[in-house]
JSON list of C-alpha atoms in Angstrom, two decimals:
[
{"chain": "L", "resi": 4, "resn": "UNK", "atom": "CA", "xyz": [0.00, 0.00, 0.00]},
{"chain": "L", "resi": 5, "resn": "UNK", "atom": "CA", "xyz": [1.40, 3.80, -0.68]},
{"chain": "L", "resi": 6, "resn": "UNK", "atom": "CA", "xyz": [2.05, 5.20, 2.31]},
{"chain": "L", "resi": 7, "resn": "UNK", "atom": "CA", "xyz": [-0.33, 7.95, 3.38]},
{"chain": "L", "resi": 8, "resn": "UNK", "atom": "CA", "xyz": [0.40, 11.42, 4.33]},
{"chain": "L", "resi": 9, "resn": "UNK", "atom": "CA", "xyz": [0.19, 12.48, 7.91]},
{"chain": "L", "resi": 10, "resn": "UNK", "atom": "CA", "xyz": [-3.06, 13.73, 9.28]},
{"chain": "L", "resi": 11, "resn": "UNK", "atom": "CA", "xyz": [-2.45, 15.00, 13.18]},
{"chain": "L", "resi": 12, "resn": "UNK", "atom": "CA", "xyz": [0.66, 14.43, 14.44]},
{"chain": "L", "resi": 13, "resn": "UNK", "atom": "CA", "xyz": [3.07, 11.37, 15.25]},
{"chain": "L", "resi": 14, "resn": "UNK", "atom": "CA", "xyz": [6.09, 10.61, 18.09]},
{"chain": "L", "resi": 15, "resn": "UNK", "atom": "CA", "xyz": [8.81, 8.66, 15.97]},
{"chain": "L", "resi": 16, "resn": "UNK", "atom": "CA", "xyz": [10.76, 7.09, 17.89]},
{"chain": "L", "resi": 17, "resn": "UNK", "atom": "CA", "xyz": [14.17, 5.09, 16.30]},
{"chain": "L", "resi": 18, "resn": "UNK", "atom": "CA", "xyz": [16.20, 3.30, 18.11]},
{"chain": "L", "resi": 19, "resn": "UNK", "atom": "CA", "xyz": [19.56, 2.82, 16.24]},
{"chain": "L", "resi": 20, "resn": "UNK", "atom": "CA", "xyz": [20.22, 6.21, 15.52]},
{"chain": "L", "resi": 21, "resn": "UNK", "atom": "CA", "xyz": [18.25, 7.11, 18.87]},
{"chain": "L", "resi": 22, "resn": "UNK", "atom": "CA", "xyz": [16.71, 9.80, 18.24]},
{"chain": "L", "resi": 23, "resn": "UNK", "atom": "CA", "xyz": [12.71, 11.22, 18.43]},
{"chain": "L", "resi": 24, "resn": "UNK", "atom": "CA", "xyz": [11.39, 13.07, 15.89]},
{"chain": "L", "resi": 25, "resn": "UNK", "atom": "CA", "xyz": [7.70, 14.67, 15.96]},
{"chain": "L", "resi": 26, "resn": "UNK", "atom": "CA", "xyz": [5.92, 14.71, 12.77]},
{"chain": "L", "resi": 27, "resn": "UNK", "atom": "CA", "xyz": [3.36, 17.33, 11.94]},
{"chain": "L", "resi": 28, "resn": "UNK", "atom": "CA", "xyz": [1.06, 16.74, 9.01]},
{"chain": "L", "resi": 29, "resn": "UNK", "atom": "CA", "xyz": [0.18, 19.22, 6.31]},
{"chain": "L", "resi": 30, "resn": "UNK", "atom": "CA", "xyz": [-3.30, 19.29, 7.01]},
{"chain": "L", "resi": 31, "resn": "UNK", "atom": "CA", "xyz": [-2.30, 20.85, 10.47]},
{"chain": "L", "resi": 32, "resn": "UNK", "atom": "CA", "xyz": [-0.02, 23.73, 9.03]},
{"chain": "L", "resi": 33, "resn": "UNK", "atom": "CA", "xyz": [-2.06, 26.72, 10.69]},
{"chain": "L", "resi": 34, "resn": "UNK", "atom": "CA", "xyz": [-0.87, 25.40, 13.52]},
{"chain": "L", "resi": 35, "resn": "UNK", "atom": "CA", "xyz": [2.69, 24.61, 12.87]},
{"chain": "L", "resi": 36, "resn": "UNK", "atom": "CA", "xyz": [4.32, 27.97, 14.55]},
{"chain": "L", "resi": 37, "resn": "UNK", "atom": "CA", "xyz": [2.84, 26.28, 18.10]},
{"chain": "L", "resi": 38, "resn": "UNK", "atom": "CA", "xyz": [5.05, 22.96, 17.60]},
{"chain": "L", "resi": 39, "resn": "UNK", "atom": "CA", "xyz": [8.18, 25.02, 16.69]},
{"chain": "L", "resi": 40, "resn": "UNK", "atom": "CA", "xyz": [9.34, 25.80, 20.02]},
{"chain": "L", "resi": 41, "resn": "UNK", "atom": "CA", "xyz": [9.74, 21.81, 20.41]},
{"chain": "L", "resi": 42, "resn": "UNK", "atom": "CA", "xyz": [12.19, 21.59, 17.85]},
{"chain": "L", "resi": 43, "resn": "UNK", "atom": "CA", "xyz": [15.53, 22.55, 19.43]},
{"chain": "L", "resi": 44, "resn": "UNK", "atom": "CA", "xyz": [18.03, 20.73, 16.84]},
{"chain": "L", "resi": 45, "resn": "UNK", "atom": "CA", "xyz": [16.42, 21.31, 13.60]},
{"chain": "L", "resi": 46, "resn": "UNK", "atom": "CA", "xyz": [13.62, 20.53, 11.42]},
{"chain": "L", "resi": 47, "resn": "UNK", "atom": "CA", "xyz": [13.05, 17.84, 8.43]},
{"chain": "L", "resi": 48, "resn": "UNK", "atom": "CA", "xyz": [10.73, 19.29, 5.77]},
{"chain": "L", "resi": 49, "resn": "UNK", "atom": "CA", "xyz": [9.28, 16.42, 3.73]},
{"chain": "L", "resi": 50, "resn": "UNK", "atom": "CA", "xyz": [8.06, 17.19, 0.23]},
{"chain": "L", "resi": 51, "resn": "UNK", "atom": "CA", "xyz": [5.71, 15.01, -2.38]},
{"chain": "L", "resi": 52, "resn": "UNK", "atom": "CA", "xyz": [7.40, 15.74, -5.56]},
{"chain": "L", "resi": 53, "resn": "UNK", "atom": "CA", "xyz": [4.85, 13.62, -7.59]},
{"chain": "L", "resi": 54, "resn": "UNK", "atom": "CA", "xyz": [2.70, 16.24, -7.63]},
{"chain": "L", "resi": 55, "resn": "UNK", "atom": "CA", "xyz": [3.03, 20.12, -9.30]},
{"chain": "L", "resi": 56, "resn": "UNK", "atom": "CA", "xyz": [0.09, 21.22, -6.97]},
{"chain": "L", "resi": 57, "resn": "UNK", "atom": "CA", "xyz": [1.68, 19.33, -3.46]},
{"chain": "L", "resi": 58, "resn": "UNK", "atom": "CA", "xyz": [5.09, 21.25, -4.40]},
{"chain": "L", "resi": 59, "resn": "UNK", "atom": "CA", "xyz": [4.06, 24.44, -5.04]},
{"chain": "L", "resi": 60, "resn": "UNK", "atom": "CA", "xyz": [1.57, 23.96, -1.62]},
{"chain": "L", "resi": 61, "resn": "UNK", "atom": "CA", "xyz": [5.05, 23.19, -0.03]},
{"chain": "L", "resi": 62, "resn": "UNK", "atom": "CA", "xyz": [6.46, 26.08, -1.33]},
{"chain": "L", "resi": 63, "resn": "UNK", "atom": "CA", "xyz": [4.33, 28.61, -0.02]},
{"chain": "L", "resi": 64, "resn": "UNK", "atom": "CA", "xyz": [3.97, 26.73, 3.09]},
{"chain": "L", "resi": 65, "resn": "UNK", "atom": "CA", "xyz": [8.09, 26.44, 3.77]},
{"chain": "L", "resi": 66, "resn": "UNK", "atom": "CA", "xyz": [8.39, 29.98, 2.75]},
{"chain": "L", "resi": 67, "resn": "UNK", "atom": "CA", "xyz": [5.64, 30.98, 5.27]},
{"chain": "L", "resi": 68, "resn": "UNK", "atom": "CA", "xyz": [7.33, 28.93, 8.13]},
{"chain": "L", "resi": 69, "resn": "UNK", "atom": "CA", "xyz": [10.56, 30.34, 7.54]},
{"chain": "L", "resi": 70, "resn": "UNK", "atom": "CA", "xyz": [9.67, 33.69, 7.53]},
{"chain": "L", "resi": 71, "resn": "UNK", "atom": "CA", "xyz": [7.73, 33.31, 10.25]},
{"chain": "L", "resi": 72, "resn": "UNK", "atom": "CA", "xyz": [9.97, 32.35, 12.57]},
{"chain": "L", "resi": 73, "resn": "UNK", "atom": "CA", "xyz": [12.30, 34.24, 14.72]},
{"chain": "L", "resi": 74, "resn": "UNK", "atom": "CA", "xyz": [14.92, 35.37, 12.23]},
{"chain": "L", "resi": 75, "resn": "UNK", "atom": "CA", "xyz": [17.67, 34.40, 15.21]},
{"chain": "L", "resi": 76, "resn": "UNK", "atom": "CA", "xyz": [16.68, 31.04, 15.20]},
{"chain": "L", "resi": 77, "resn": "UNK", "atom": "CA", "xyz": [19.20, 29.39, 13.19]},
{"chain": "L", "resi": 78, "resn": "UNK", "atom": "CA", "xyz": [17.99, 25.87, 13.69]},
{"chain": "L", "resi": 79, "resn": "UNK", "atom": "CA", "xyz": [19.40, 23.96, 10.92]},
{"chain": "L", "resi": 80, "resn": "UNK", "atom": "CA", "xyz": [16.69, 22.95, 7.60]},
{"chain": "L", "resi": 81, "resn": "UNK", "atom": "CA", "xyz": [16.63, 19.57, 5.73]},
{"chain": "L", "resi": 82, "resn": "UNK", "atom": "CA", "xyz": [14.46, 19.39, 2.80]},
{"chain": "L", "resi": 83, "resn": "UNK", "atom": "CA", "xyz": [13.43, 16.17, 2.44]},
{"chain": "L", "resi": 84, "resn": "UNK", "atom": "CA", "xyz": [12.13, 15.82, -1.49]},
{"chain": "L", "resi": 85, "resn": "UNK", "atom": "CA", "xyz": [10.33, 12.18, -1.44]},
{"chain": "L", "resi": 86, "resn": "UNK", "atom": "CA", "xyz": [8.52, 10.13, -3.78]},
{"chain": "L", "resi": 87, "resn": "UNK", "atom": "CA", "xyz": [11.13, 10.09, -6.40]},
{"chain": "L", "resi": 88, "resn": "UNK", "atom": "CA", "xyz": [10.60, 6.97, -7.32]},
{"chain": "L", "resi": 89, "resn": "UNK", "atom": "CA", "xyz": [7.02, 7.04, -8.99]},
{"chain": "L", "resi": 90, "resn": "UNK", "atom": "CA", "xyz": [6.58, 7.37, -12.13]},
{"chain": "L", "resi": 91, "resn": "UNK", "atom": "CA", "xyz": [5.12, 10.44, -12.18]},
{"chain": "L", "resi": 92, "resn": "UNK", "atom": "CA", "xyz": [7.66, 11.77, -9.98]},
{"chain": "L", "resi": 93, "resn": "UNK", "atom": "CA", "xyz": [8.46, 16.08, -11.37]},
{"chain": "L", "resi": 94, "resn": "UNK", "atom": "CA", "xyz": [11.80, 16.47, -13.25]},
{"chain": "L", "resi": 95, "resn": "UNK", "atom": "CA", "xyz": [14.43, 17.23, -10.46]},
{"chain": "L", "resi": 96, "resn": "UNK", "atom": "CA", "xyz": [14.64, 20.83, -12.58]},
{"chain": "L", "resi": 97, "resn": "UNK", "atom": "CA", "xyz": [10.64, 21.75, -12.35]},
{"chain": "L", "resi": 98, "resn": "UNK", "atom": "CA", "xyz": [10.81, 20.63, -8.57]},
{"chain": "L", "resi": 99, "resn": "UNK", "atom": "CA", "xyz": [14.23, 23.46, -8.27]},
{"chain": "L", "resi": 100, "resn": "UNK", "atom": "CA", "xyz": [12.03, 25.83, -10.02]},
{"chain": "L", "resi": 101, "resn": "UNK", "atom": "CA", "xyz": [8.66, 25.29, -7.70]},
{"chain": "L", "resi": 102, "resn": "UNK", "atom": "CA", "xyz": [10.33, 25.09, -4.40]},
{"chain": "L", "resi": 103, "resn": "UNK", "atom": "CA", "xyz": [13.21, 28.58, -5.09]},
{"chain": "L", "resi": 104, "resn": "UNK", "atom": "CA", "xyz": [15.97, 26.30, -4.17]},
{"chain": "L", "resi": 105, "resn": "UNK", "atom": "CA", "xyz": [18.53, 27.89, -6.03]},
{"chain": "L", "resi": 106, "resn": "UNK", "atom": "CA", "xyz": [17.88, 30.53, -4.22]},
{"chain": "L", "resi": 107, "resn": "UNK", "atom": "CA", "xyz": [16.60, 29.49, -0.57]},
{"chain": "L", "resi": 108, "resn": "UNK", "atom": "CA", "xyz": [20.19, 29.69, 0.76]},
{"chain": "L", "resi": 109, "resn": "UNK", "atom": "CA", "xyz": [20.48, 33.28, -0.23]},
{"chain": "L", "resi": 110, "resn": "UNK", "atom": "CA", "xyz": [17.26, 34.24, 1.45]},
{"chain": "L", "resi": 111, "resn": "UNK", "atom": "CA", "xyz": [17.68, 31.94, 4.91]},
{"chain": "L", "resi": 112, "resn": "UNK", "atom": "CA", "xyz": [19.35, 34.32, 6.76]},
{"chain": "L", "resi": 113, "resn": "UNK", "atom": "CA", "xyz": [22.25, 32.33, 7.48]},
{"chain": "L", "resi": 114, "resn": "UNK", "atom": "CA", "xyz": [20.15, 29.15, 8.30]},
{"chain": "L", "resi": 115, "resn": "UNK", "atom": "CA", "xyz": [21.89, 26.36, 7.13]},
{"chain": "L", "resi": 116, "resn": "UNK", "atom": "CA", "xyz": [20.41, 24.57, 4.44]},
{"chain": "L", "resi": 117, "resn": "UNK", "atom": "CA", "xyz": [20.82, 21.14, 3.14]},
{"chain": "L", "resi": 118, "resn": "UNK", "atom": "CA", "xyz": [17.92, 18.84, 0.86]},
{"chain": "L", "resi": 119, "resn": "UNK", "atom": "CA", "xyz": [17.72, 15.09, 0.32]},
{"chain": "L", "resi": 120, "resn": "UNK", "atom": "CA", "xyz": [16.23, 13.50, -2.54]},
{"chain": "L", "resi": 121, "resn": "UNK", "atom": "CA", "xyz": [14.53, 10.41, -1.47]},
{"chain": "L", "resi": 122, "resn": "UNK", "atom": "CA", "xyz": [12.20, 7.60, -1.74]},
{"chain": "L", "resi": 123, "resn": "UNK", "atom": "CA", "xyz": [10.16, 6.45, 1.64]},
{"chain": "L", "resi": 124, "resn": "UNK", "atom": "CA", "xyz": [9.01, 3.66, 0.19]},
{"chain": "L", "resi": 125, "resn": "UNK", "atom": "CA", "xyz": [12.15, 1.90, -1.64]},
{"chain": "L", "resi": 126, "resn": "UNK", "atom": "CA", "xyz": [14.39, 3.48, 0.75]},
{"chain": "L", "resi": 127, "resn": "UNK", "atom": "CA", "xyz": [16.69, 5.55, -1.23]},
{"chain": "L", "resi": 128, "resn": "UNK", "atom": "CA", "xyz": [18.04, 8.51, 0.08]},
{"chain": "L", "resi": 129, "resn": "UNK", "atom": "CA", "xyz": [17.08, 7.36, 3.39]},
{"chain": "L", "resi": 130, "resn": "UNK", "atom": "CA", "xyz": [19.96, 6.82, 4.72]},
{"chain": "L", "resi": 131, "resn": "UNK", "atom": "CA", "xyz": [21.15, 10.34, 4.06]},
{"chain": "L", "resi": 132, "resn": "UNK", "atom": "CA", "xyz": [18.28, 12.04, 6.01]},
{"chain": "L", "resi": 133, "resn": "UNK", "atom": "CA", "xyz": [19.32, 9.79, 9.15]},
{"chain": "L", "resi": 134, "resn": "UNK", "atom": "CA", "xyz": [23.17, 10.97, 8.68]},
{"chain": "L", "resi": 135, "resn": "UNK", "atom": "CA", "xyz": [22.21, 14.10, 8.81]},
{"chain": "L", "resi": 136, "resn": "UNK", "atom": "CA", "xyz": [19.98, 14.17, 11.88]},
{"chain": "L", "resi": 137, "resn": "UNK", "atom": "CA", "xyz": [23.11, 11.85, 13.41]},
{"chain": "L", "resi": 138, "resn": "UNK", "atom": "CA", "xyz": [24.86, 14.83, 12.70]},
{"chain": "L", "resi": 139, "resn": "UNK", "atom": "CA", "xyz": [23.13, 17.64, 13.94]},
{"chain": "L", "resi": 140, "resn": "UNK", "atom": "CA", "xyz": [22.52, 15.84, 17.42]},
{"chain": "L", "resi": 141, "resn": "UNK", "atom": "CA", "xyz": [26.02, 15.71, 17.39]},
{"chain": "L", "resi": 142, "resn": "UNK", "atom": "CA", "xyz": [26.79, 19.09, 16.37]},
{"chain": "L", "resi": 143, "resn": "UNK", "atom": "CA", "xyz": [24.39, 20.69, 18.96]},
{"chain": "L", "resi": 144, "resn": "UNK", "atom": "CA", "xyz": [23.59, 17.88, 21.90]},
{"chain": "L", "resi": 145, "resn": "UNK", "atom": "CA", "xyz": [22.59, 20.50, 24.51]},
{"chain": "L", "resi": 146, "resn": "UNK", "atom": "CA", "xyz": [19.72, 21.73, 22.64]},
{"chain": "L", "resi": 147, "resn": "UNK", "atom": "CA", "xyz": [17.01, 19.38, 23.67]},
{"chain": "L", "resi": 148, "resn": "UNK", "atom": "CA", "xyz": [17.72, 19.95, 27.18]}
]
């Protein structure tokens, strides 16, 4: 079955990297500033890109949280573009377009960026998203105290 977007939220937990994550559906995104203050170490963004209309929602919905937020929060970004491999997956170059990334860095105000192309359901890419949250608990371990 295709996995199915989230609808409330969700406590991940993993093991083996151990780390919790919180996930926050779309459908919940007027209320996305309230959960912010819970993420101390930085936040995963997770994308559809099988869809024009889900990635330019995303877009205005990433560039709304962003510029929302406190511009001295410099918690860390990682855009996590999924779904890439359907068959109706956008061109990697339409998805750049939709989502500004070219130039997101420029306008982050010093927020450091970094994006993952991925596939939840073969696995691909994966392994990259969990590096980097390995990472950042690592570069920053007293922030979820």
């Amino acid at each position: 079955a295709p996995p199915l977007p989230t609808v409330g939220t969700e406590l991940l937990t993993l093991s083996r990297p151990s780390l919790t994550l919180l996930e926050v559906g779309g459908a919940m995104e007027p209320l996305w500033e309230g959960f912010l203050g819970h993420c101390r170490r930085g936040l995963l963004f997770v994308v559809d890109t099988s869809s024009a209309c889900a990635v330019g929602a995303a877009s205005v919905a990433l560039l709304r949280l962003l510029s929302s937020e406190d511009p001295s929060n410099k918690r860390p970004l990682l855009l996590v573009l999924n779904q890439r491999d359907r068959l109706d997956a956008l061109p990697e170059g339409i998805v750049r377009h939709l989502l500004r990334l070219d130039g997101m860095q420029e306008t982050s105000r010093g927020r450091r960026i970094s994006i993952h192309w991925t596939s939840g359901r073969s696995g691909d890419g994966v392994d990259g998203v969990l590096k980097w949250c390995v990472e950042e608990l690592q570069r920053n371990p007293q922030a979820s105290r």
